[in-house]
Amino acid sequence: MLSLSTRYVVCVSLAASSAVIIFSATKALPQSAQQGTGTTSVPTKPGPKGGRDVKPNISPQNYPQRNGNSAGNNVGIGASNSNLKSIPGFTPITNRFIDPVLLQQIVVERVPRNRLALGSSNEITYEQVGASSRVFPGLVGLRQVQSPTDAKVANLEETSTREFENYLKLPRQSTIQNRANLTDILREIDATTGVKSAFIYVKFRKSSNQDTLTLLLVTPYKQPISIKLDGITRSLALKEVAKLRSEITDIAKTATTSYLPPARQLYEWLIAPLEAELQAQGIKNLVFLMDSDMRCLPVAVLHDGRGFLVQRYSVALMPSVSLSNPRYADIKNTQVLAMGADRFTHQNPLPGVPIELAVITQQLWRGSSFLNEAFTLDNLKSARSQQPFQIIHLATHGEFKPGKPNNSYIQLWDTKLRLDQLRDMGWNNPQVELLVLSACRTAVGDRDAELGFAGLAIQAGVKSALGSLWYVSEEGTLPLMTEFYRHLRVAPIKAQALRLAQLAMIHKQVRILPGQLRSAGVKVSLPSTLARMGEENLSHPYYWAAFTMIGNPW
């Protein structure tokens, strides 16, 4: 039931644009407001550009009555107030009453996609939606204004978009997506995949260490929720992020749970304030849009004391919705181009790469593989030009370093493919759906390195990228990649395939035994070069939490 005790609602029908506008405004209503006559005198004040603003506030006792009904059941205004005619573009309002409940029913039942905007206290605010003027004939409009929450969504989107455009030297030609666009994207994904997703903006109010943390949740079917966490500053949050990464990446601590205190603290700040709403709306996929310094947080490992975040949700990192390609594409029947090297001149060997490429292209998927001397830039370009592989898997060292994008690179056999060269690879025509880097790492605590990692999909021109925040040992990489590709065949979205792979490791459903990799769906004989690999505790986050889905998670 709607509460209109402090809101005045006018339903607007614009025949020319076939639209309906719900408008809510507030201002004191004078005692001279007439009741029972079908007419309400509404005070006006000077508005912008010489116009007039109308901001009535009708309390229950001042609701006009109709046909003897009790006050508060109906709201109406008449056309007799000549002051209304001075508003630019205003058409006189007919002498009709608007029943609040009936209005809600009509709009919700008749307007396509139910795009009805509700405030946090269940008042109708406003929304312009595609609909026929027949939805509520005879009513005409007031100007549309933007709600504070919608404005906040647009502002956060623009801030994130410009930051990545500046770092990656992209032309400023992206259309900034607004709240309506975001909800449309989420609804389309739900309709196509059956997965309810949500965007979570994690932002600090400015750029100093004492900034206050703000969370903004955008879901498919309800109004956004903005939460300011007083006392949680940037410096405080980053201290916990650094502590979490330090505990997880210390290989000497993989038999401990020393990561739990910071993982629980960050969960309390970033997830707990939204948890009830996520559960109530049936959200299954969380897409994080992080502020600077937070993009290297392994969100999958956040912990509520009972389990990891990834045990309830699939998660992903998106730099900006406006810069991403959010369309869903089914890749289950596509082929993979897998390339890599197991030895390098100036970097550590990756002895698991040959078996990684073979398992992916011969047992789990269809595709072509190139190893060591064949892993060249020319072969990468020519193989892609001869066949439009939609998945590219690169099992090699990748570094996201401080400074300009040309400092970061992907190591090929005989050269480095710099981050700023990825755009020239033509991976957006035809579209590469997924780029996988199975052995990359990101400089800790550096904003430029974070921008490079989080902006990988954008810079490469691919929809999605899967990369690691730190170097993971062969014991972790090979099992996770094997499980990821196995689940990618059946999972509804890419992020869910990653989640299932991580769950297999958490629950010890995939193990490395002497001479063998074993899971529920795959048994792989390991070559002598990997004979040293013994049974490890792969359930520790060091082995699985680094891997992050970037860009489009669907």
Coordinates of C-alpha atoms in Angstrom, one line a residue, residues 143-542:
R143 CA 8.0 18.7 -15.7
Q144 CA 10.1 15.7 -15.0
V145 CA 12.9 16.0 -12.5
Q146 CA 15.7 13.6 -11.6
S147 CA 15.7 11.8 -8.3
P148 CA 18.8 12.2 -6.0
T149 CA 19.5 8.5 -6.3
D150 CA 19.3 8.5 -10.1
A151 CA 21.6 11.5 -10.2
K152 CA 24.1 9.6 -8.0
V153 CA 24.1 6.6 -10.3
A154 CA 24.8 8.8 -13.3
N155 CA 27.5 10.7 -11.4
L156 CA 29.3 7.5 -10.3
E157 CA 29.1 6.1 -13.9
E158 CA 30.5 9.2 -15.4
T159 CA 33.3 9.4 -12.8
S160 CA 34.4 5.8 -13.4
T161 CA 34.1 6.1 -17.2
R162 CA 36.2 9.2 -17.4
E163 CA 38.9 7.7 -15.1
F164 CA 39.4 4.7 -17.4
E165 CA 39.1 6.8 -20.5
N166 CA 41.9 9.1 -19.3
Y167 CA 44.2 6.2 -18.2
L168 CA 43.7 4.1 -21.3
K169 CA 43.7 7.1 -23.7
L170 CA 40.3 6.3 -25.1
P171 CA 38.3 8.9 -26.9
R172 CA 35.5 10.5 -24.9
Q173 CA 32.7 9.2 -26.9
S174 CA 31.0 6.8 -24.5
T175 CA 27.4 7.4 -23.7
I176 CA 27.0 7.5 -19.9
Q177 CA 24.5 4.9 -18.9
N178 CA 21.8 6.1 -16.5
R179 CA 19.9 4.2 -13.9
A180 CA 17.1 3.2 -16.3
N181 CA 19.7 1.8 -18.7
L182 CA 21.3 -0.2 -15.9
T183 CA 18.0 -1.7 -14.8
D184 CA 17.2 -2.5 -18.4
I185 CA 20.5 -4.4 -18.8
L186 CA 19.9 -6.4 -15.6
R187 CA 16.4 -7.3 -16.6
E188 CA 17.5 -8.4 -20.0
I189 CA 20.2 -10.6 -18.4
D190 CA 17.6 -12.1 -16.1
A191 CA 15.2 -12.8 -19.0
T192 CA 18.0 -14.4 -21.1
T193 CA 19.9 -16.4 -18.5
G194 CA 17.7 -16.7 -15.5
V195 CA 20.3 -15.1 -13.4
K196 CA 19.4 -12.0 -11.3
S197 CA 22.4 -9.7 -11.2
A198 CA 23.1 -6.5 -9.3
F199 CA 25.6 -3.6 -9.7
I200 CA 27.3 -2.6 -6.5
Y201 CA 29.2 0.7 -6.6
V202 CA 31.8 0.9 -3.8
K203 CA 32.9 4.5 -3.7
F204 CA 34.5 7.1 -1.4
R205 CA 33.0 10.5 -1.5
K206 CA 36.2 12.3 -2.6
S207 CA 39.8 11.3 -3.0
S208 CA 41.4 11.9 0.4
N209 CA 42.2 9.3 3.0
Q210 CA 39.4 10.5 5.2
D211 CA 36.6 10.0 2.6
T212 CA 33.5 8.2 3.8
L213 CA 32.6 5.0 2.1
T214 CA 29.3 4.8 0.2
L215 CA 27.6 1.8 -1.3
L216 CA 25.1 2.0 -4.1
L217 CA 23.1 -1.0 -5.1
V218 CA 21.3 -1.2 -8.5
T219 CA 19.0 -4.2 -9.0
P220 CA 16.7 -5.2 -11.9
Y221 CA 13.3 -4.5 -10.4
K222 CA 13.6 -2.1 -7.5
Q223 CA 14.9 1.4 -6.9
P224 CA 18.6 1.8 -6.2
I225 CA 19.7 1.8 -2.5
S226 CA 22.4 4.2 -1.4
I227 CA 24.1 3.7 2.0
K228 CA 26.7 6.0 3.5
L229 CA 28.9 4.3 6.1
D230 CA 29.9 7.0 8.5
G231 CA 33.3 6.4 10.1
I232 CA 34.5 4.0 7.4
T233 CA 37.2 6.0 5.6
R234 CA 39.4 5.2 2.6
S235 CA 42.5 4.8 4.8
L236 CA 40.6 2.5 7.2
A237 CA 39.3 0.3 4.3
L238 CA 42.6 0.2 2.5
K239 CA 44.4 -1.0 5.6
E240 CA 42.1 -4.0 5.8
V241 CA 42.5 -4.7 2.0
A242 CA 46.2 -4.7 2.4
K243 CA 46.1 -6.9 5.4
L244 CA 43.8 -9.4 3.6
R245 CA 46.0 -9.6 0.5
S246 CA 49.1 -10.0 2.7
E247 CA 47.6 -12.9 4.6
I248 CA 46.2 -14.7 1.6
T249 CA 49.4 -14.5 -0.6
D250 CA 51.8 -15.6 2.1
I251 CA 52.5 -19.2 0.9
A252 CA 53.8 -20.1 4.3
K253 CA 50.3 -19.5 5.8
T254 CA 48.3 -21.7 3.4
A255 CA 47.6 -24.2 6.3
T256 CA 46.1 -21.4 8.4
T257 CA 43.0 -19.1 8.4
S258 CA 44.9 -16.0 9.2
Y259 CA 43.0 -14.2 6.4
L260 CA 39.7 -14.4 8.3
P261 CA 39.8 -11.3 10.5
P262 CA 40.2 -8.8 7.5
A263 CA 37.9 -10.9 5.3
R264 CA 35.2 -10.7 7.9
Q265 CA 35.7 -7.0 8.6
L266 CA 35.5 -6.1 4.9
Y267 CA 32.3 -8.3 4.6
E268 CA 30.7 -6.2 7.4
W269 CA 31.5 -3.0 5.6
L270 CA 30.8 -3.9 1.9
I271 CA 28.2 -6.7 2.0
A272 CA 26.4 -6.8 5.3
P273 CA 24.5 -3.5 4.8
L274 CA 23.1 -4.9 1.5
E275 CA 22.7 -8.6 2.4
A276 CA 19.0 -8.5 3.4
E277 CA 18.0 -6.7 0.1
L278 CA 20.1 -9.1 -2.0
Q279 CA 18.5 -12.1 -0.4
A280 CA 15.0 -10.6 -0.7
Q281 CA 15.4 -9.9 -4.4
G282 CA 16.9 -13.2 -5.2
I283 CA 20.2 -11.8 -6.5
K284 CA 22.7 -14.4 -7.5
N285 CA 25.4 -12.4 -9.3
L286 CA 27.3 -9.4 -7.9
V287 CA 29.0 -7.0 -10.3
F288 CA 31.3 -4.6 -8.4
L289 CA 32.3 -1.2 -9.6
M290 CA 35.1 -0.3 -7.3
D291 CA 36.8 3.0 -6.4
S292 CA 40.5 3.6 -6.8
D293 CA 42.7 1.4 -4.6
M294 CA 39.9 -1.1 -4.1
R295 CA 40.1 -2.8 -7.5
C296 CA 42.6 -5.4 -6.4
L297 CA 40.4 -6.6 -3.6
P298 CA 39.6 -10.3 -4.0
V299 CA 35.9 -9.9 -3.2
A300 CA 35.2 -13.7 -3.6
V301 CA 37.0 -14.3 -0.3
L302 CA 35.0 -11.9 1.9
H303 CA 33.6 -13.9 4.8
D304 CA 30.6 -13.6 7.0
G305 CA 31.8 -16.1 9.6
R306 CA 29.9 -19.0 8.0
G307 CA 31.3 -19.0 4.5
F308 CA 32.9 -17.1 1.7
L309 CA 31.0 -14.6 -0.5
V310 CA 31.5 -16.8 -3.5
Q311 CA 29.7 -19.6 -1.7
R312 CA 26.5 -17.6 -2.2
Y313 CA 27.1 -15.4 -5.2
S314 CA 29.1 -15.3 -8.4
V315 CA 31.1 -12.1 -8.5
A316 CA 32.8 -9.9 -11.1
L317 CA 34.7 -6.7 -11.4
M318 CA 33.4 -4.1 -13.9
P319 CA 35.3 -0.9 -14.6
S320 CA 32.3 1.0 -15.9
V321 CA 29.0 -0.1 -17.4
S322 CA 29.2 2.7 -19.9
L323 CA 32.5 1.3 -21.3
S324 CA 31.5 -2.3 -21.2
N325 CA 29.6 -4.4 -23.7
P326 CA 26.8 -5.9 -21.5
R327 CA 25.2 -8.1 -24.2
Y328 CA 24.9 -11.8 -23.5
A329 CA 26.2 -14.3 -26.0
D330 CA 26.1 -18.1 -25.7
I331 CA 29.7 -19.4 -26.1
K332 CA 29.1 -23.0 -25.3
N333 CA 29.7 -24.1 -28.9
T334 CA 32.6 -21.8 -29.7
Q335 CA 36.2 -22.7 -30.1
V336 CA 39.2 -21.6 -28.1
L337 CA 42.6 -20.4 -29.2
A338 CA 45.0 -21.5 -26.5
M339 CA 48.6 -20.3 -26.5
G340 CA 51.4 -20.2 -24.0
A341 CA 55.0 -21.0 -22.9
D342 CA 56.5 -23.1 -20.1
R343 CA 60.0 -21.5 -20.2
F344 CA 61.3 -18.0 -20.5
T345 CA 64.6 -16.2 -20.7
H346 CA 64.2 -13.8 -17.8
Q347 CA 61.2 -15.1 -15.9
N348 CA 60.3 -18.2 -13.9
P349 CA 59.2 -21.3 -15.9
L350 CA 55.5 -22.4 -15.9
P351 CA 55.8 -26.2 -16.1
G352 CA 52.1 -26.7 -16.1
V353 CA 51.4 -24.8 -19.3
P354 CA 51.8 -27.7 -21.8
I355 CA 49.3 -29.9 -20.0
E356 CA 47.0 -26.9 -19.4
L357 CA 46.8 -26.2 -23.1
A358 CA 46.3 -29.8 -24.0
V359 CA 43.5 -30.4 -21.5
I360 CA 41.6 -27.3 -22.6
T361 CA 41.8 -27.9 -26.3
Q362 CA 41.7 -31.7 -26.4
Q363 CA 39.6 -32.8 -23.4
L364 CA 37.4 -30.0 -22.3
W365 CA 36.8 -27.8 -25.3
R366 CA 37.5 -27.7 -29.0
G367 CA 40.2 -25.5 -30.4
S368 CA 43.8 -25.0 -31.4
S369 CA 46.9 -24.6 -29.3
F370 CA 50.4 -23.0 -29.8
L371 CA 53.3 -23.7 -27.4
N372 CA 56.6 -22.0 -26.9
E373 CA 58.3 -21.1 -30.2
A374 CA 54.8 -21.1 -31.9
F375 CA 53.6 -18.6 -29.3
T376 CA 54.4 -15.5 -31.4
L377 CA 52.5 -12.3 -32.2
D378 CA 52.3 -13.3 -35.9
N379 CA 50.7 -16.6 -35.1
L380 CA 48.3 -15.0 -32.6
K381 CA 47.2 -12.6 -35.3
S382 CA 47.1 -15.1 -38.2
A383 CA 45.2 -17.8 -36.2
R384 CA 42.6 -15.3 -35.2
S385 CA 42.2 -14.0 -38.7
Q386 CA 41.8 -17.4 -40.2
Q387 CA 39.2 -18.5 -37.6
P388 CA 37.1 -16.2 -35.5
F389 CA 37.9 -17.8 -32.1
Q390 CA 35.6 -16.3 -29.5
I391 CA 37.8 -17.5 -26.6
I392 CA 41.5 -16.7 -26.4
H393 CA 43.5 -18.4 -23.6
L394 CA 47.0 -17.1 -22.9
A395 CA 49.0 -19.2 -20.4
T396 CA 51.9 -16.9 -19.8
H397 CA 53.3 -14.2 -17.6
G398 CA 51.4 -11.0 -17.5
E399 CA 52.3 -7.9 -15.5
F400 CA 50.1 -4.9 -14.6
K401 CA 52.7 -2.3 -13.5
P402 CA 52.7 1.2 -12.2
G403 CA 52.7 4.1 -14.7
K404 CA 51.5 4.3 -18.2
P405 CA 49.7 1.4 -20.0
N406 CA 52.8 0.6 -22.1
N407 CA 54.5 -0.5 -18.9
S408 CA 52.1 -3.4 -18.5
Y409 CA 52.4 -6.4 -20.8
I410 CA 51.6 -10.0 -21.7
Q411 CA 54.8 -12.0 -22.4
L412 CA 54.8 -13.9 -25.7
W413 CA 57.6 -16.3 -26.7
D414 CA 59.9 -13.7 -28.3
T415 CA 58.4 -10.3 -27.4
K416 CA 56.1 -8.5 -25.0
L417 CA 52.5 -7.5 -26.1
R418 CA 52.0 -4.2 -24.3
L419 CA 48.7 -3.2 -22.8
D420 CA 48.4 -0.2 -25.1
Q421 CA 48.9 -2.6 -28.1
L422 CA 45.9 -4.8 -27.3
R423 CA 43.5 -2.4 -29.2
D424 CA 45.3 -3.1 -32.4
M425 CA 44.7 -6.8 -32.2
G426 CA 41.2 -6.5 -33.6
W427 CA 39.6 -8.7 -31.0
N428 CA 36.4 -6.7 -31.2
N429 CA 35.8 -7.5 -34.9
P430 CA 34.7 -10.2 -34.8
Q431 CA 34.0 -10.1 -31.1
V432 CA 36.2 -12.0 -28.7
E433 CA 33.8 -13.0 -25.9
L434 CA 36.4 -14.1 -23.4
L435 CA 40.2 -13.5 -22.9
V436 CA 41.9 -15.6 -20.2
L437 CA 45.3 -14.8 -18.7
S438 CA 46.1 -17.7 -16.4
A439 CA 49.4 -16.3 -14.9
C440 CA 49.2 -12.6 -14.5
R441 CA 49.7 -10.4 -11.5
T442 CA 49.0 -6.8 -10.5
A443 CA 51.2 -4.4 -8.5
V444 CA 49.7 -4.1 -5.0
G445 CA 48.6 -0.6 -3.9
D446 CA 49.2 1.1 -7.3
R447 CA 46.3 2.9 -8.9
D448 CA 47.7 2.7 -12.4
A449 CA 48.3 -1.0 -12.1
E450 CA 44.7 -1.5 -10.8
L451 CA 43.3 0.6 -13.7
G452 CA 45.2 -1.7 -16.1
F453 CA 43.9 -4.9 -14.6
A454 CA 40.3 -3.7 -14.2
G455 CA 40.4 -2.1 -17.6
L456 CA 41.8 -5.2 -19.3
A457 CA 38.6 -6.2 -21.2
I458 CA 38.1 -2.6 -22.3
Q459 CA 41.6 -2.1 -23.6
A460 CA 41.6 -5.6 -25.3
G461 CA 38.3 -4.9 -27.0
V462 CA 36.9 -8.1 -25.5
K463 CA 33.6 -8.5 -23.6
S464 CA 35.1 -10.4 -20.6
A465 CA 38.5 -11.2 -19.3
L466 CA 39.6 -13.6 -16.6
G467 CA 42.9 -12.8 -14.8
S468 CA 44.6 -13.3 -11.5
L469 CA 45.5 -10.6 -9.0
W470 CA 48.7 -12.4 -8.0
Y471 CA 50.9 -15.3 -9.4
V472 CA 49.3 -18.5 -8.3
S473 CA 51.4 -21.7 -8.2
E474 CA 51.0 -24.5 -10.8
E475 CA 49.2 -26.5 -8.1
G476 CA 46.4 -23.9 -8.0
T477 CA 46.3 -22.7 -11.7
L478 CA 46.0 -26.0 -13.4
P479 CA 43.1 -27.3 -11.2
L480 CA 41.2 -24.0 -11.4
M481 CA 41.5 -23.7 -15.2
T482 CA 40.5 -27.3 -15.7
E483 CA 37.4 -26.8 -13.6
F484 CA 36.6 -23.4 -15.1
Y485 CA 36.5 -24.8 -18.7
R486 CA 34.6 -27.8 -17.6
H487 CA 31.8 -25.7 -16.0
L488 CA 31.9 -23.1 -18.8
R489 CA 30.1 -25.7 -21.0
V490 CA 27.1 -25.8 -18.7
A491 CA 27.0 -22.7 -16.5
P492 CA 24.4 -20.0 -17.5
I493 CA 27.0 -17.2 -17.3
K494 CA 30.8 -17.0 -17.2
A495 CA 31.0 -15.7 -13.6
Q496 CA 29.1 -18.8 -12.5
A497 CA 31.6 -21.1 -14.2
L498 CA 34.3 -19.4 -12.3
R499 CA 32.3 -19.6 -9.1
L500 CA 31.8 -23.4 -9.6
A501 CA 35.5 -23.9 -10.2
Q502 CA 36.3 -22.0 -7.0
L503 CA 33.8 -24.0 -5.0
A504 CA 35.3 -27.2 -6.3
M505 CA 38.6 -26.1 -4.7
I506 CA 37.0 -24.8 -1.5
H507 CA 35.2 -28.2 -1.0
K508 CA 38.3 -30.2 -2.0
Q509 CA 36.4 -31.7 -5.0
V510 CA 39.5 -31.2 -7.2
R511 CA 42.9 -32.4 -6.0
I512 CA 46.4 -33.0 -7.2
L513 CA 47.7 -36.4 -6.2
P514 CA 51.1 -37.8 -7.1
G515 CA 51.1 -38.0 -10.9
Q516 CA 47.5 -37.1 -11.3
L517 CA 45.0 -34.3 -11.3
R518 CA 41.6 -35.6 -10.2
S519 CA 38.2 -34.0 -10.0
A520 CA 34.5 -35.0 -10.3
G521 CA 34.6 -34.7 -14.1
V522 CA 38.2 -34.9 -15.2
K523 CA 41.3 -37.1 -14.6
V524 CA 44.5 -35.9 -16.0
S525 CA 47.8 -37.7 -15.9
L526 CA 50.6 -35.3 -15.0
P527 CA 54.0 -35.4 -16.9
S528 CA 57.2 -36.0 -15.1
T529 CA 57.9 -32.3 -15.0
L530 CA 55.1 -32.0 -12.6
A531 CA 55.9 -35.1 -10.5
R532 CA 57.1 -32.8 -7.7
M533 CA 53.5 -31.6 -7.2
G534 CA 52.1 -33.3 -4.2
E535 CA 48.7 -33.0 -2.5
E536 CA 48.1 -29.4 -1.4
N537 CA 45.4 -27.7 0.6
L538 CA 43.8 -26.2 -2.5
S539 CA 40.9 -25.0 -0.4
H540 CA 43.0 -22.1 0.9
P541 CA 42.2 -18.7 -0.9
Y542 CA 45.7 -18.4 -2.1

